PDB file of C-alpha atoms in Angstrom:
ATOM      1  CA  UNK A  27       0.602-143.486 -21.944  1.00  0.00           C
ATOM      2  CA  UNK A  28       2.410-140.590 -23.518  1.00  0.00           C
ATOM      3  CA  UNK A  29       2.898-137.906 -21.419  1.00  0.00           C
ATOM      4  CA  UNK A  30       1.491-135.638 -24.444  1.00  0.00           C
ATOM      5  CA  UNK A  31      -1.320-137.385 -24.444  1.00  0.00           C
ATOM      6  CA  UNK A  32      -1.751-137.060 -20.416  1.00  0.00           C
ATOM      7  CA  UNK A  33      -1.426-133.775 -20.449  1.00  0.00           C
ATOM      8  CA  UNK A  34      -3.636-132.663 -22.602  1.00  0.00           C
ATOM      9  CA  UNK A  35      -6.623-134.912 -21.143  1.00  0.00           C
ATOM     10  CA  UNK A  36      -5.513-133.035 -18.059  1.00  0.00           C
ATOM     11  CA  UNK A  37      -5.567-129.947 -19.717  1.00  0.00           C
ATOM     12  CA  UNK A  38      -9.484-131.074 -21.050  1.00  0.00           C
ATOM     13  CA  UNK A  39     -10.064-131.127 -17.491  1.00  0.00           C
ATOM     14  CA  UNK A  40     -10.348-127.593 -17.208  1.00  0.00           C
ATOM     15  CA  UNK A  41     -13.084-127.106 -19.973  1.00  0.00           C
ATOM     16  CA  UNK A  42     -15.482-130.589 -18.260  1.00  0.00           C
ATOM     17  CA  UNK A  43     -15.468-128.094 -14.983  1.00  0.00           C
ATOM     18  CA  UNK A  44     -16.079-125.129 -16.594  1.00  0.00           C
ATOM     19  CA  UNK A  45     -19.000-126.742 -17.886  1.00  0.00           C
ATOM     20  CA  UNK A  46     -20.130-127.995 -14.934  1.00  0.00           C
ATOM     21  CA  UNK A  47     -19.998-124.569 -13.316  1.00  0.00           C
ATOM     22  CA  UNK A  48     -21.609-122.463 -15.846  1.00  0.00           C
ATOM     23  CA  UNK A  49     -24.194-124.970 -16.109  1.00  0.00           C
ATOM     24  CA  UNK A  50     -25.040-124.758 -12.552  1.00  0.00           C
ATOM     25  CA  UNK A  51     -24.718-121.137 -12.432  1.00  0.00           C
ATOM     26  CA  UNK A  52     -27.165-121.079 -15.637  1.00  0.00           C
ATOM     27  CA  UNK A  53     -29.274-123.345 -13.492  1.00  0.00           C
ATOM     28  CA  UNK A  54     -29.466-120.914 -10.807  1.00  0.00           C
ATOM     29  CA  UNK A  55     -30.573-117.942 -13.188  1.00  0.00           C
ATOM     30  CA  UNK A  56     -33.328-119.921 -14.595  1.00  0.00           C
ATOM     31  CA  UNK A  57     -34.885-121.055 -11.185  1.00  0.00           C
ATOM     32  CA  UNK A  58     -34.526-117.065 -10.075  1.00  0.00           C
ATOM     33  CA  UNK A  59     -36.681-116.424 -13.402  1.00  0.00           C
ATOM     34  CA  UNK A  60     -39.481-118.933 -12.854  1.00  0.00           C
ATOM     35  CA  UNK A  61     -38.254-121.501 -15.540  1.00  0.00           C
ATOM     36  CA  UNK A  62     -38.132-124.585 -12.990  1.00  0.00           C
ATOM     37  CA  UNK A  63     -38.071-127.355 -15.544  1.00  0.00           C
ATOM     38  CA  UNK A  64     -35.415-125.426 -17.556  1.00  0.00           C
ATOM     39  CA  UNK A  65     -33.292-125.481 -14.453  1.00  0.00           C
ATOM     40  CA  UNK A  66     -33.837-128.984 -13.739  1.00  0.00           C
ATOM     41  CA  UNK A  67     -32.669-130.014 -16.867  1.00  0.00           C
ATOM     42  CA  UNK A  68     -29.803-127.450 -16.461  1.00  0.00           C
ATOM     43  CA  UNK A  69     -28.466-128.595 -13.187  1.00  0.00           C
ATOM     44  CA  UNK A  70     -28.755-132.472 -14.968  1.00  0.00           C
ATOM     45  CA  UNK A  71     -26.644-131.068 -17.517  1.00  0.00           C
ATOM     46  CA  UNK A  72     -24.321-130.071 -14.524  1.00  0.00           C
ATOM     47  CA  UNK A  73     -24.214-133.712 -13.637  1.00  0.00           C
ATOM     48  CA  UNK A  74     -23.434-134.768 -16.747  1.00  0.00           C
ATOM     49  CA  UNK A  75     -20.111-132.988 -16.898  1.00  0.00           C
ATOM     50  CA  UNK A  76     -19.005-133.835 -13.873  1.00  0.00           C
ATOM     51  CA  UNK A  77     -19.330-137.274 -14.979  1.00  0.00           C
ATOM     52  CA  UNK A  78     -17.627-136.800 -18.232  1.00  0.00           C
ATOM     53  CA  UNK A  79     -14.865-135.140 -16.199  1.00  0.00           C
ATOM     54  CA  UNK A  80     -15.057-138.115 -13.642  1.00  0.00           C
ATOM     55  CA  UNK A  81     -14.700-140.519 -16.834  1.00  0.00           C
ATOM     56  CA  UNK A  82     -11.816-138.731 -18.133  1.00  0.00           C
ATOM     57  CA  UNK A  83     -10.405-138.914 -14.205  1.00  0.00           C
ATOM     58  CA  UNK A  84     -10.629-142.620 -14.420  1.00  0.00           C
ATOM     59  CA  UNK A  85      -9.290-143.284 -17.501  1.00  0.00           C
ATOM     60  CA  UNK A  86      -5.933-141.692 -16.200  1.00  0.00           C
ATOM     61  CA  UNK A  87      -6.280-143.602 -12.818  1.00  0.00           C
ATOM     62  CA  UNK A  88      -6.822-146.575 -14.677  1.00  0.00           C
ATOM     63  CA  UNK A  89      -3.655-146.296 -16.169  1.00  0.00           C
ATOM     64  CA  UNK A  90      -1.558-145.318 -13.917  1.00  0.00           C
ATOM     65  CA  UNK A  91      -1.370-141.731 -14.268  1.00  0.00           C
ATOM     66  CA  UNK A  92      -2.226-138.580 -12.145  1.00  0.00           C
ATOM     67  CA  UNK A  93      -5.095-136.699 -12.761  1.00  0.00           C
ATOM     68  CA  UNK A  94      -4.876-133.084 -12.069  1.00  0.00           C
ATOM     69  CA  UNK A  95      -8.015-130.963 -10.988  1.00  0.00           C
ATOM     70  CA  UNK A  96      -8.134-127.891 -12.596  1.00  0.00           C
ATOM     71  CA  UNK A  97      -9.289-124.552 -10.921  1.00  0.00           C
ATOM     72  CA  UNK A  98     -12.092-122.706 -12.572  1.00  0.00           C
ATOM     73  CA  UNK A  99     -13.309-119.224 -12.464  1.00  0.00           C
ATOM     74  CA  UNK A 100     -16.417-117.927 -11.434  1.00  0.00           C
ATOM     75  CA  UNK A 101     -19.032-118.675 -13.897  1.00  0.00           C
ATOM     76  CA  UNK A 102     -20.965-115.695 -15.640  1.00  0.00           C
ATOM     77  CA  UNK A 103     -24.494-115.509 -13.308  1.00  0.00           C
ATOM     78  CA  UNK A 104     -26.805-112.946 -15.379  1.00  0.00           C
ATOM     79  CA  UNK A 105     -27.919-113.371 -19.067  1.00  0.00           C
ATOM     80  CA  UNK A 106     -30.737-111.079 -21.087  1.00  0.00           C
ATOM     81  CA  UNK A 107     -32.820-114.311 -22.046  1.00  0.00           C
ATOM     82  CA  UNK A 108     -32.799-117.946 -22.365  1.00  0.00           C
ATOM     83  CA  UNK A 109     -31.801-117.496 -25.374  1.00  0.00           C
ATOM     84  CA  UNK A 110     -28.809-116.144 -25.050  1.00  0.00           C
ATOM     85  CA  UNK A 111     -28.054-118.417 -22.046  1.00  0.00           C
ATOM     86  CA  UNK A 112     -28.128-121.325 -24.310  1.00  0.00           C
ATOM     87  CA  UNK A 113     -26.115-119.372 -27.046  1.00  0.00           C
ATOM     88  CA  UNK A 114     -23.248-119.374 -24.536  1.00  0.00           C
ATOM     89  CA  UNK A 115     -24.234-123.179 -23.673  1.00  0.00           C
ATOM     90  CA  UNK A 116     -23.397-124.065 -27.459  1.00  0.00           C
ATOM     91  CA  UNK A 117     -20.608-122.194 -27.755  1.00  0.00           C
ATOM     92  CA  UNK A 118     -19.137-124.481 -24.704  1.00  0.00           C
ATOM     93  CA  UNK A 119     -20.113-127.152 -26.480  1.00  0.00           C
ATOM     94  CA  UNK A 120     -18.266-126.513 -29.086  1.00  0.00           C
ATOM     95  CA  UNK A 121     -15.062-126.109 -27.403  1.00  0.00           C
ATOM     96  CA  UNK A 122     -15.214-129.121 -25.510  1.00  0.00           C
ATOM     97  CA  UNK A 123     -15.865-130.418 -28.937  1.00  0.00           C
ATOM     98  CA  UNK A 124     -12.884-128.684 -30.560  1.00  0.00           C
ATOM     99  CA  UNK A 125     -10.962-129.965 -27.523  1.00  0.00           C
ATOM    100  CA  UNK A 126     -11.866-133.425 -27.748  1.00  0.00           C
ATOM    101  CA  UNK A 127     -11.396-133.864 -31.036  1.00  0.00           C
ATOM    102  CA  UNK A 128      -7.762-132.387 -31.302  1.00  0.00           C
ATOM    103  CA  UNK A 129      -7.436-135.367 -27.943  1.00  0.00           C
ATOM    104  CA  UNK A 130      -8.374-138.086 -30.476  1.00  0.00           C
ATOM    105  CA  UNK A 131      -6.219-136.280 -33.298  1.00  0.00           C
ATOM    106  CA  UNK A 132      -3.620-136.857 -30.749  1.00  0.00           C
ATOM    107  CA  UNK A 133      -4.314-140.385 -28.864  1.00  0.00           C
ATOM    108  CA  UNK A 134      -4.481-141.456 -32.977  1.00  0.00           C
ATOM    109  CA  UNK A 135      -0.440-139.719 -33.019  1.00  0.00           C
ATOM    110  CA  UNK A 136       0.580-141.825 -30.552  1.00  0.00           C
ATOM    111  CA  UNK A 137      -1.136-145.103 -31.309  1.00  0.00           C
ATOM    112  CA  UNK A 138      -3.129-145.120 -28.195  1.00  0.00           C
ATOM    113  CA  UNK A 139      -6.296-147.054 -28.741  1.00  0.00           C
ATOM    114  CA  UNK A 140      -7.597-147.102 -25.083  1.00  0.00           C
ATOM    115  CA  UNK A 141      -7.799-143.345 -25.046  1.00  0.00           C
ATOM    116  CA  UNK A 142      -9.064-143.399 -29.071  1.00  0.00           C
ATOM    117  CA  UNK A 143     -11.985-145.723 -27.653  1.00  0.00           C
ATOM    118  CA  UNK A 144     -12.471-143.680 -24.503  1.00  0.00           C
ATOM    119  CA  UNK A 145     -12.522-140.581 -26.606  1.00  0.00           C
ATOM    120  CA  UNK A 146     -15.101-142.150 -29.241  1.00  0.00           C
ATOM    121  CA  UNK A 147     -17.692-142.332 -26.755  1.00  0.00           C
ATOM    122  CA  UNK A 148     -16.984-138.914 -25.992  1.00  0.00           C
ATOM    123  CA  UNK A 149     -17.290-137.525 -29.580  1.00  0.00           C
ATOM    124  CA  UNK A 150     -20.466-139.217 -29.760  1.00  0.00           C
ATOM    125  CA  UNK A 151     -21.611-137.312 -26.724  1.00  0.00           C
ATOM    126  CA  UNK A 152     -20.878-134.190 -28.881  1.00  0.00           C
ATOM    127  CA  UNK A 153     -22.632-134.694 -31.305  1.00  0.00           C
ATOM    128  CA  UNK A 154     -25.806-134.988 -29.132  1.00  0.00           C
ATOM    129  CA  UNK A 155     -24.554-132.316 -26.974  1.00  0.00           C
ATOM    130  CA  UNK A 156     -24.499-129.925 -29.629  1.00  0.00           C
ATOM    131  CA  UNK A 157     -27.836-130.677 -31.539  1.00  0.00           C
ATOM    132  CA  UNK A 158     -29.801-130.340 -27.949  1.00  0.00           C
ATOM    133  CA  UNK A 159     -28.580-126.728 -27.768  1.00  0.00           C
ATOM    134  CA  UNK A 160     -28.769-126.005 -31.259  1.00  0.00           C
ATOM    135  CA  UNK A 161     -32.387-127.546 -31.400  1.00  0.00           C
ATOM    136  CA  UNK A 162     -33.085-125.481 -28.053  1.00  0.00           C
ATOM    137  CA  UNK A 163     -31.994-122.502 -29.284  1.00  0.00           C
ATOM    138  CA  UNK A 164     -34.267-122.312 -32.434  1.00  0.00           C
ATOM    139  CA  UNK A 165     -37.506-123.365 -30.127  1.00  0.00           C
ATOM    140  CA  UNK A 166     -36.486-120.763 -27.703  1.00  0.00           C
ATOM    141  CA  UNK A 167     -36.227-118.386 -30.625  1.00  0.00           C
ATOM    142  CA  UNK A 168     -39.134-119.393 -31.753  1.00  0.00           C
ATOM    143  CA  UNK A 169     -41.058-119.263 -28.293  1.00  0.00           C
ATOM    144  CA  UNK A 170     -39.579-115.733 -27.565  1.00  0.00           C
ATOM    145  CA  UNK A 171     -38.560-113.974 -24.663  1.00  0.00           C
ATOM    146  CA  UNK A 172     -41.483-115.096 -22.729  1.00  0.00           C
ATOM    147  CA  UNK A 173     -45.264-115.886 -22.794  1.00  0.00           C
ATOM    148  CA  UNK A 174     -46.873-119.627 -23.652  1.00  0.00           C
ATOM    149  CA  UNK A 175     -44.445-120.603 -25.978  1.00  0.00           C
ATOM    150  CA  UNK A 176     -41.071-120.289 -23.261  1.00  0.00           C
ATOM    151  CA  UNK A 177     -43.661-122.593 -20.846  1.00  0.00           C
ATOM    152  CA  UNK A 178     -44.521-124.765 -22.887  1.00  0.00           C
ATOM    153  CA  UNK A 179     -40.611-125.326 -23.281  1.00  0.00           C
ATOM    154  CA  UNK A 180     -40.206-125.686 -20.179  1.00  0.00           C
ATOM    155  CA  UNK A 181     -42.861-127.941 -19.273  1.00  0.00           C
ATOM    156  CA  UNK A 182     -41.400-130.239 -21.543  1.00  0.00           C
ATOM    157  CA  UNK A 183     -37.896-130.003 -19.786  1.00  0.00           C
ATOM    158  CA  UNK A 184     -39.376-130.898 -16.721  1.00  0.00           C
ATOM    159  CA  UNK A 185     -41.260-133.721 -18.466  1.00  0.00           C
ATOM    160  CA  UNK A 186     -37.943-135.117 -19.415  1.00  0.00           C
ATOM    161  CA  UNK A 187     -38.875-134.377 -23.103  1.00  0.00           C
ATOM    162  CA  UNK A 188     -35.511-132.894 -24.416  1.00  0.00           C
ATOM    163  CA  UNK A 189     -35.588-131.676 -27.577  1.00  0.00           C
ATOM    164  CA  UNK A 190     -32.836-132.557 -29.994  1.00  0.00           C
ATOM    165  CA  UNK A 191     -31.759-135.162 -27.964  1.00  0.00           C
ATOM    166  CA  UNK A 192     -30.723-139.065 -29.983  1.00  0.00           C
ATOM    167  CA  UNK A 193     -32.842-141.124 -27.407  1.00  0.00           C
ATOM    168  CA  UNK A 194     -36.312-140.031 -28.490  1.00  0.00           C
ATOM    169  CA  UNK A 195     -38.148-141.286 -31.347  1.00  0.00           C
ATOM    170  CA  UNK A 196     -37.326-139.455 -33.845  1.00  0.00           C
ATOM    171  CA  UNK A 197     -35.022-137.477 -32.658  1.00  0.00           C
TER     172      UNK A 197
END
């Protein structure tokens, strides 16, 4: 593996952990404001990026190389909505995006196929990634700050109903 290429999936690292954090800390905000299938789904999406960071952690054990675990800042803790929250949710997205995609750009530099198939899975996760918040966004703009509508979103959170998201008919 080129060191280039190591580096900056170590350098990714940072972002997968960020993720993780804010999305635990957004997590937190929505159990404190009565939205417990929001946070469910929140802390899940927690999860998830500590596994994509855990993937990208194997990858370099797998070949050889030393992963290096970034240290993170403390993650914001108060927003003005859900709205908002998930605005700054998409716009994480979107770097992690940015930063995978400039990875591939890379891996595809340097002729490295196991990290341009590793990475494929991860731009596919993106994609999906992005059009949950996006989709979120507009129902929670649509529900408003509160009332029926932001329940109702949240019931179906806790249903395991995610909007936007590839796996459901239709979506």
């Amino acid at each position: 593996m080129e060191s280039e290429v190591r580096d900056a999936i170590n350098a990714h690292l940072t972002l997968e952990f960020e993720a993780a954090h804010k999305y635990h800390a957004m997590s937190i905000w929505l159990e404190l404001h009565d939205l417990p299938g929001f946070a469910s789904w929140m802390k899940s999406q927690s999860d998830a990026e500590l596994g994509h960071a855990r993937r990208f952690i194997d990858h370099l054990l797998e070949r050889d190389e030393t992963p290096v675990i970034p240290a993170t800042g403390q993650p914001r803790a108060e927003f003005d909505s859900p709205v908002q929250m998930m605005e700054i949710a998409l716009e994480s997205e979107r770097k992690v995006t940015a930063s995978i995609n400039q990875l591939y750009e890379l891996a595809f530099k340097h002729g490295d196929r196991a990290a341009q198939m590793m990475l494929q899975w991860f731009i596919n996760e993106q994609m999906e990634e992005e059009n949950v918040a996006r989709t979120l966004i507009g129902r929670l703009r649509l529900a408003g700050d509160g009332g029926v509508g932001l329940l109702m979103i949240d019931q179906e959170l806790a249903g395991g109903k995610v909007p936007g998201a590839m796996d459901e008919p239709g979506g």
